[in-house]
Short mmCIF file of C-alpha atoms and ligand atoms in Angstrom, two decimals:
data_model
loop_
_atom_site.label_atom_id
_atom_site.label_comp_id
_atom_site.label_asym_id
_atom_site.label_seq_id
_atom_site.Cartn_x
_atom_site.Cartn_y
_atom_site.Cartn_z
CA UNK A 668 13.67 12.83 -10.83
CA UNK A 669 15.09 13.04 -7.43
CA UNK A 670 18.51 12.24 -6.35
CA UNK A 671 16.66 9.78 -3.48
CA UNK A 672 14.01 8.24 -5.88
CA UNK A 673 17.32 7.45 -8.82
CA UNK A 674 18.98 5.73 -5.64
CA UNK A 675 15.73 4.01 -4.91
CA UNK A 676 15.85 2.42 -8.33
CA UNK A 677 19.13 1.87 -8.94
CA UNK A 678 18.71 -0.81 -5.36
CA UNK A 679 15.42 -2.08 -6.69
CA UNK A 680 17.51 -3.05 -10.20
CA UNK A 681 20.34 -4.60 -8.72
CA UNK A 682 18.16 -7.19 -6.62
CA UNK A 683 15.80 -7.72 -9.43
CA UNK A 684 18.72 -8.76 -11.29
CA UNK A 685 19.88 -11.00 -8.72
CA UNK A 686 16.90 -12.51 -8.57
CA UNK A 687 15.59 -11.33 -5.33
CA UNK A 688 12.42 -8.58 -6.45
CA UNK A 689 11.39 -8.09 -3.04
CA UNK A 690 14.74 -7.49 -1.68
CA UNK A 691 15.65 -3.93 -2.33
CA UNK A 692 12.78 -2.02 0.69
CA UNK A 693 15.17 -3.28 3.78
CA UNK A 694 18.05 -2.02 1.69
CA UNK A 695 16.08 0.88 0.93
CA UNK A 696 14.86 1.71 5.02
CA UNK A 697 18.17 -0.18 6.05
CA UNK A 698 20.49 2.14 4.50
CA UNK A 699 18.81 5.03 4.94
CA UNK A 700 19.74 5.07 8.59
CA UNK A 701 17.18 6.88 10.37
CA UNK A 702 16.49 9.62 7.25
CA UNK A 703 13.31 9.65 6.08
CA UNK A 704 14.35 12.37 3.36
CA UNK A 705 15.97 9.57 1.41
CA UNK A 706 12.79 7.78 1.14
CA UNK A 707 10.83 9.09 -1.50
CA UNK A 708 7.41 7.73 -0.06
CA UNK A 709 8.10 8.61 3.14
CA UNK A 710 6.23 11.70 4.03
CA UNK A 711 5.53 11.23 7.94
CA UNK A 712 1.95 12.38 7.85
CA UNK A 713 -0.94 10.08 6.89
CA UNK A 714 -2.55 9.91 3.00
CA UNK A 715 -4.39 12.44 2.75
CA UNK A 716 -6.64 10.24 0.29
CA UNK A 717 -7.01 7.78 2.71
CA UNK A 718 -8.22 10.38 5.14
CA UNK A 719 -10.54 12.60 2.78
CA UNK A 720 -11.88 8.95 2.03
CA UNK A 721 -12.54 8.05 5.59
CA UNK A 722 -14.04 11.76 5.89
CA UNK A 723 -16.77 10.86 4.11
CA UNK A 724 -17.26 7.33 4.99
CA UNK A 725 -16.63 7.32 8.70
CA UNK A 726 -16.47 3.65 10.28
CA UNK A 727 -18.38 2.83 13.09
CA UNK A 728 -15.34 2.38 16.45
CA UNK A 729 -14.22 -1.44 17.06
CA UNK A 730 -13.74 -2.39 13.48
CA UNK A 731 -10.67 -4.66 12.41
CA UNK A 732 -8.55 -2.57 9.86
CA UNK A 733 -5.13 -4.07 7.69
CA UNK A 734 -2.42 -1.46 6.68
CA UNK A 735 -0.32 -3.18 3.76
CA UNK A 736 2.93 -2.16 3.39
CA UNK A 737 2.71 0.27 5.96
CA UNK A 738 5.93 1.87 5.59
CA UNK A 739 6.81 4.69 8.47
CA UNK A 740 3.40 3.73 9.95
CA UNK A 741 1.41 7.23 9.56
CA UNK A 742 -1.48 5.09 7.94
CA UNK A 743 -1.99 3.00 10.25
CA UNK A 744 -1.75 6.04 13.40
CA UNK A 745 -4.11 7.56 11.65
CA UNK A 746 -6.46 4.35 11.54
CA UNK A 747 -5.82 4.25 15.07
CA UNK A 748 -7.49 7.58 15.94
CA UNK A 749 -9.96 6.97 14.19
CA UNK A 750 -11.38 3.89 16.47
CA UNK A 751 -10.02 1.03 14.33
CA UNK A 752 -8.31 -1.65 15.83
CA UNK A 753 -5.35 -1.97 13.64
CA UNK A 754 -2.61 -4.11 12.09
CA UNK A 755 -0.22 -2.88 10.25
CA UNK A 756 2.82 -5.17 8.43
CA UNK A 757 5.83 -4.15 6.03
CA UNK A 758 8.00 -6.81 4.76
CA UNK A 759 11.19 -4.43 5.92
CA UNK A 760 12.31 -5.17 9.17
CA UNK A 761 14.08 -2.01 9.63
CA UNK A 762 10.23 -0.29 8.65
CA UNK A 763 8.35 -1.94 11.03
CA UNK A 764 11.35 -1.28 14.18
CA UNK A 765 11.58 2.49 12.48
CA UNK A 766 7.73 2.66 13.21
CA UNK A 767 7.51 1.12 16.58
CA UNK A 768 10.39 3.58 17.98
CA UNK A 769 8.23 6.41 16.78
CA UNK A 770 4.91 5.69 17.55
CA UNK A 771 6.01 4.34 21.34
CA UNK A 772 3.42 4.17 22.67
CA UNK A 773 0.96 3.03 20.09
CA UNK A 774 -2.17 0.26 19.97
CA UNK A 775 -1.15 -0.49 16.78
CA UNK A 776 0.02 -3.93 16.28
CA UNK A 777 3.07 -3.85 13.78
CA UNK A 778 3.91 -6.99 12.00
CA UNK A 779 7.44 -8.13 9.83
CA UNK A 780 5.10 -10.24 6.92
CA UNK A 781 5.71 -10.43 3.34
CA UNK A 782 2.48 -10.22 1.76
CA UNK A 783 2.50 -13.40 0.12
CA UNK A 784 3.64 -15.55 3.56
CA UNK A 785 0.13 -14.16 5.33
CA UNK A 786 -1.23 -16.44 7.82
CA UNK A 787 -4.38 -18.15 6.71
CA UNK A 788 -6.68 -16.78 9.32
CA UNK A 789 -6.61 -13.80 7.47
CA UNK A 790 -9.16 -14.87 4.79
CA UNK A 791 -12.20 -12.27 5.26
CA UNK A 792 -10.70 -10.87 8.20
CA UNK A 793 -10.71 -7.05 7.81
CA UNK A 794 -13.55 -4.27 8.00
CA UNK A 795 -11.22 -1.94 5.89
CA UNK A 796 -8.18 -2.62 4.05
CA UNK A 797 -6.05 0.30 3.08
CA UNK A 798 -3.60 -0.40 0.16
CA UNK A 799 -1.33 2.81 -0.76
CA UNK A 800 1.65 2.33 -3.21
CA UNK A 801 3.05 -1.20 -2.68
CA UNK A 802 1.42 -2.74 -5.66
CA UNK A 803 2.77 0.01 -7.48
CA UNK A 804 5.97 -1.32 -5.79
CA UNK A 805 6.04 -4.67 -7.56
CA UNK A 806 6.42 -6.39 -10.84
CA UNK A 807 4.01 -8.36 -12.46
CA UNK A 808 3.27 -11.65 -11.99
CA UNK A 809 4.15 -10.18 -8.05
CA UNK A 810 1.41 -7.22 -8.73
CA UNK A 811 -1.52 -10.05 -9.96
CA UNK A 812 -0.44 -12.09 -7.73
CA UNK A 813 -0.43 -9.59 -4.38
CA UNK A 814 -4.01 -7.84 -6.14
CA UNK A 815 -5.47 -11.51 -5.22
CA UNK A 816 -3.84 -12.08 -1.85
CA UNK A 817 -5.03 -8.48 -0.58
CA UNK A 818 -8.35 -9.13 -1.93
CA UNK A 819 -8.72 -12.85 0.07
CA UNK A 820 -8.32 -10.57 3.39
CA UNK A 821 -11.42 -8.47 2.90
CA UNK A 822 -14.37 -9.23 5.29
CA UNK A 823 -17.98 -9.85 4.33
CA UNK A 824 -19.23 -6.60 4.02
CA UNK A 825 -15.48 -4.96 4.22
CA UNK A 826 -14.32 -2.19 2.76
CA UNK A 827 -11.10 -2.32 0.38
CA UNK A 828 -9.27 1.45 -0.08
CA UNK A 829 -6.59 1.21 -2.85
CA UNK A 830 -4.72 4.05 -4.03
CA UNK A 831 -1.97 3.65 -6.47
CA UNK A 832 -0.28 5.17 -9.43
CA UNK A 833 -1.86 4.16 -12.65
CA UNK A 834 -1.03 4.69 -16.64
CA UNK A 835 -2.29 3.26 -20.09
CA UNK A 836 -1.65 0.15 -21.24
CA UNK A 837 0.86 1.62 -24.33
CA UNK A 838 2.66 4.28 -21.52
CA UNK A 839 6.28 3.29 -20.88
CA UNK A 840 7.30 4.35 -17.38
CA UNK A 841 10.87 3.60 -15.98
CA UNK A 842 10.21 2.33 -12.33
CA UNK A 843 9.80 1.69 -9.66
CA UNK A 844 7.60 2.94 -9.31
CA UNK A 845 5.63 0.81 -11.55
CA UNK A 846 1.93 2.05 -12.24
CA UNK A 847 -1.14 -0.06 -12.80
CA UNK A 848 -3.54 -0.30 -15.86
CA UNK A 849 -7.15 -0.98 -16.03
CA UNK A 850 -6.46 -4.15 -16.54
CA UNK A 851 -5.05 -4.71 -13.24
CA UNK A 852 -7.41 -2.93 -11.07
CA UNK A 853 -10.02 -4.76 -13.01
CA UNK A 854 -8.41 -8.22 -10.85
CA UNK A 855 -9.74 -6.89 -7.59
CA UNK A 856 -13.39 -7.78 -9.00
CA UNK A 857 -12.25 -10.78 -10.71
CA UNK A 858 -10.98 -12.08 -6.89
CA UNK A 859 -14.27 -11.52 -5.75
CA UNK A 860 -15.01 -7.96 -4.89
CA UNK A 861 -17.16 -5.94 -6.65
CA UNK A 862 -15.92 -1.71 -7.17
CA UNK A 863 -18.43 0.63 -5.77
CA UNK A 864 -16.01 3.76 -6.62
CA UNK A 865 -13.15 4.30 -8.92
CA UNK A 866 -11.00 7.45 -10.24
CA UNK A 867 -8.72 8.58 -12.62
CA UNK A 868 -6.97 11.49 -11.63
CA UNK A 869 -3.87 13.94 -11.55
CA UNK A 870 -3.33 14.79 -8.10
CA UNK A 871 -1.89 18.07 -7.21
CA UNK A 872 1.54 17.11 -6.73
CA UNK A 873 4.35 19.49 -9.33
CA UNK A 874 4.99 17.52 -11.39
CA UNK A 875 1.82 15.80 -11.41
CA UNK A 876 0.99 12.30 -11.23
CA UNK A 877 -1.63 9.89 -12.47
CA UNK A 878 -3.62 8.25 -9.72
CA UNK A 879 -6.25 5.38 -9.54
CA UNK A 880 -8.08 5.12 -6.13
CA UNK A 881 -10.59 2.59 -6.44
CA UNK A 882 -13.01 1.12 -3.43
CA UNK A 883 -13.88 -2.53 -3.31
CA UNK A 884 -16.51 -4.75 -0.74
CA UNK A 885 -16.87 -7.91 -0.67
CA UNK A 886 -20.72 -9.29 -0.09
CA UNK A 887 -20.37 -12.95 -0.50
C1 SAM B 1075 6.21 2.68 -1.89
S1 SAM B 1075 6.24 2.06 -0.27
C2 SAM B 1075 4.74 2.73 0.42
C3 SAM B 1075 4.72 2.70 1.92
C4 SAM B 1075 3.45 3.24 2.56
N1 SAM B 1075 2.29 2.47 2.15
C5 SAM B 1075 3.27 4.68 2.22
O1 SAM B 1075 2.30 5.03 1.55
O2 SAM B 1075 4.12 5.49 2.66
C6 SAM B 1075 5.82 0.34 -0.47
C7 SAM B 1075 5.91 -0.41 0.85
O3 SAM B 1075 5.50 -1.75 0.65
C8 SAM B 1075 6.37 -2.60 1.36
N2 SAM B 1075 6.32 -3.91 0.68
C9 SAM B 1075 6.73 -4.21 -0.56
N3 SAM B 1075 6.53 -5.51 -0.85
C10 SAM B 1075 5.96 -6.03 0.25
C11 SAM B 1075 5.52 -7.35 0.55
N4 SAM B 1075 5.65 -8.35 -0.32
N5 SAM B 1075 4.97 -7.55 1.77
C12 SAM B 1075 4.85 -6.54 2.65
N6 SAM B 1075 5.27 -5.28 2.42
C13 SAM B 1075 5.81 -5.02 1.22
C14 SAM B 1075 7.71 -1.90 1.28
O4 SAM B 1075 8.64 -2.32 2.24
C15 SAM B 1075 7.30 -0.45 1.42
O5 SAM B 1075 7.27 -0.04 2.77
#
């Protein structure tokens, strides 16, 4: 494990322990003081699931796309160019600022939210929703609880794009980060979407790592 990723969890026990789960991604981007290296997640180029996905399933220009937990905001730039009129929203103040000074001059609109204070209005507001490692990012009840939330926001006939670690029910995995089960994907279609793709793979990374990407719509 990396020096940056033992650091990472070592700030993510300490706040769960004081009682504050969400706590420890500003002290993560906060302390990290303009370094991305000591971010594990932080890679500064968009997911290249996200875009192989959107390869294949291009999106007609003008459509309303969400970013959770957008992190450096590569996702969302990338949603951007592709004719999407995005928002993007981290709960980490220093995140969203960290974005905005390096995308300057971006259409993106960048939001401080914490998933489970969204406005309202959201409620089947989105074309496409991309989701990449922030429900990975939380304990449960947080991880049910943010699986319904996120699923509330997709529009009739949107698109849902979730990519996330994922495990077996018996595996024991020290996090964060903390990978799903089939169980929890399975919520997405019990809040109302219904999965159209799913997979179960290693991706290429050394050592490699167990992925779920799974693709909801809602057609209420
Ligand atoms: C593992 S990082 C992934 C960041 C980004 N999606 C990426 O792929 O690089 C998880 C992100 O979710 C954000 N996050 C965690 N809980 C959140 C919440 N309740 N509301 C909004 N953002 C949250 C964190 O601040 C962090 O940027």
């Amino acid at each position: 494990m990396s020096i940056a990723r033992k650091i990472v969890q070592q700030k993510a026990e300490a706040h769960i322990k004081n009682n504050n789960p969400l706590g420890w991604f500003e002290d993560v981007y906060a302390s990290a003081q303009g370094n991305e290296l000591v971010i594990p997640w932080a890679s500064l180029s968009p997911n290249s699931f996200m875009r192989d996905w959107l390869d294949e399933h291009p999106f007609p220009r003008g459509k309303k796309a969400l970013v959770v937990g957008c992190g450096l905001g590569d996702d969302a730039e990338d949603l951007d160019r592709r004719g999407f009129q995005v928002t993007a929203f981290d709960i980490s103040p220093t995140a969203i600022q960290w974005s905005r000074e390096r995308f300057a001059k971006t259409r993106v609109h960048y939001e401080v939210l914490d998933l489970f204070q969204a406005p309202p209005r959201w409620r089947r507001s989105f074309d496409f929703i991309w989701e990449a490692y922030t429900l990975q990012s939380l304990l449960s009840p947080l991880k049910e609880k943010a699986i319904q939330r996120i699923s509330h926001w997709v529009a009739r006939k949107g698109t849902l794009l979730v990519v996330t670690r994922g495990k077996d029910k018996e595996d024991f995995v020290q996090g964060p980060p903390w990978p799903l089960i089939m169980e929890q994907m399975a919520l997405f279609e019990d809040s109302g979407l219904k999965q159209f793709e799913f997979k179960d793979f290693k991706d290429p990374e050394k050592p490699t790592i167990r992925r779920f990407l799974g693709c909801y719509q809602f057609r209420g």
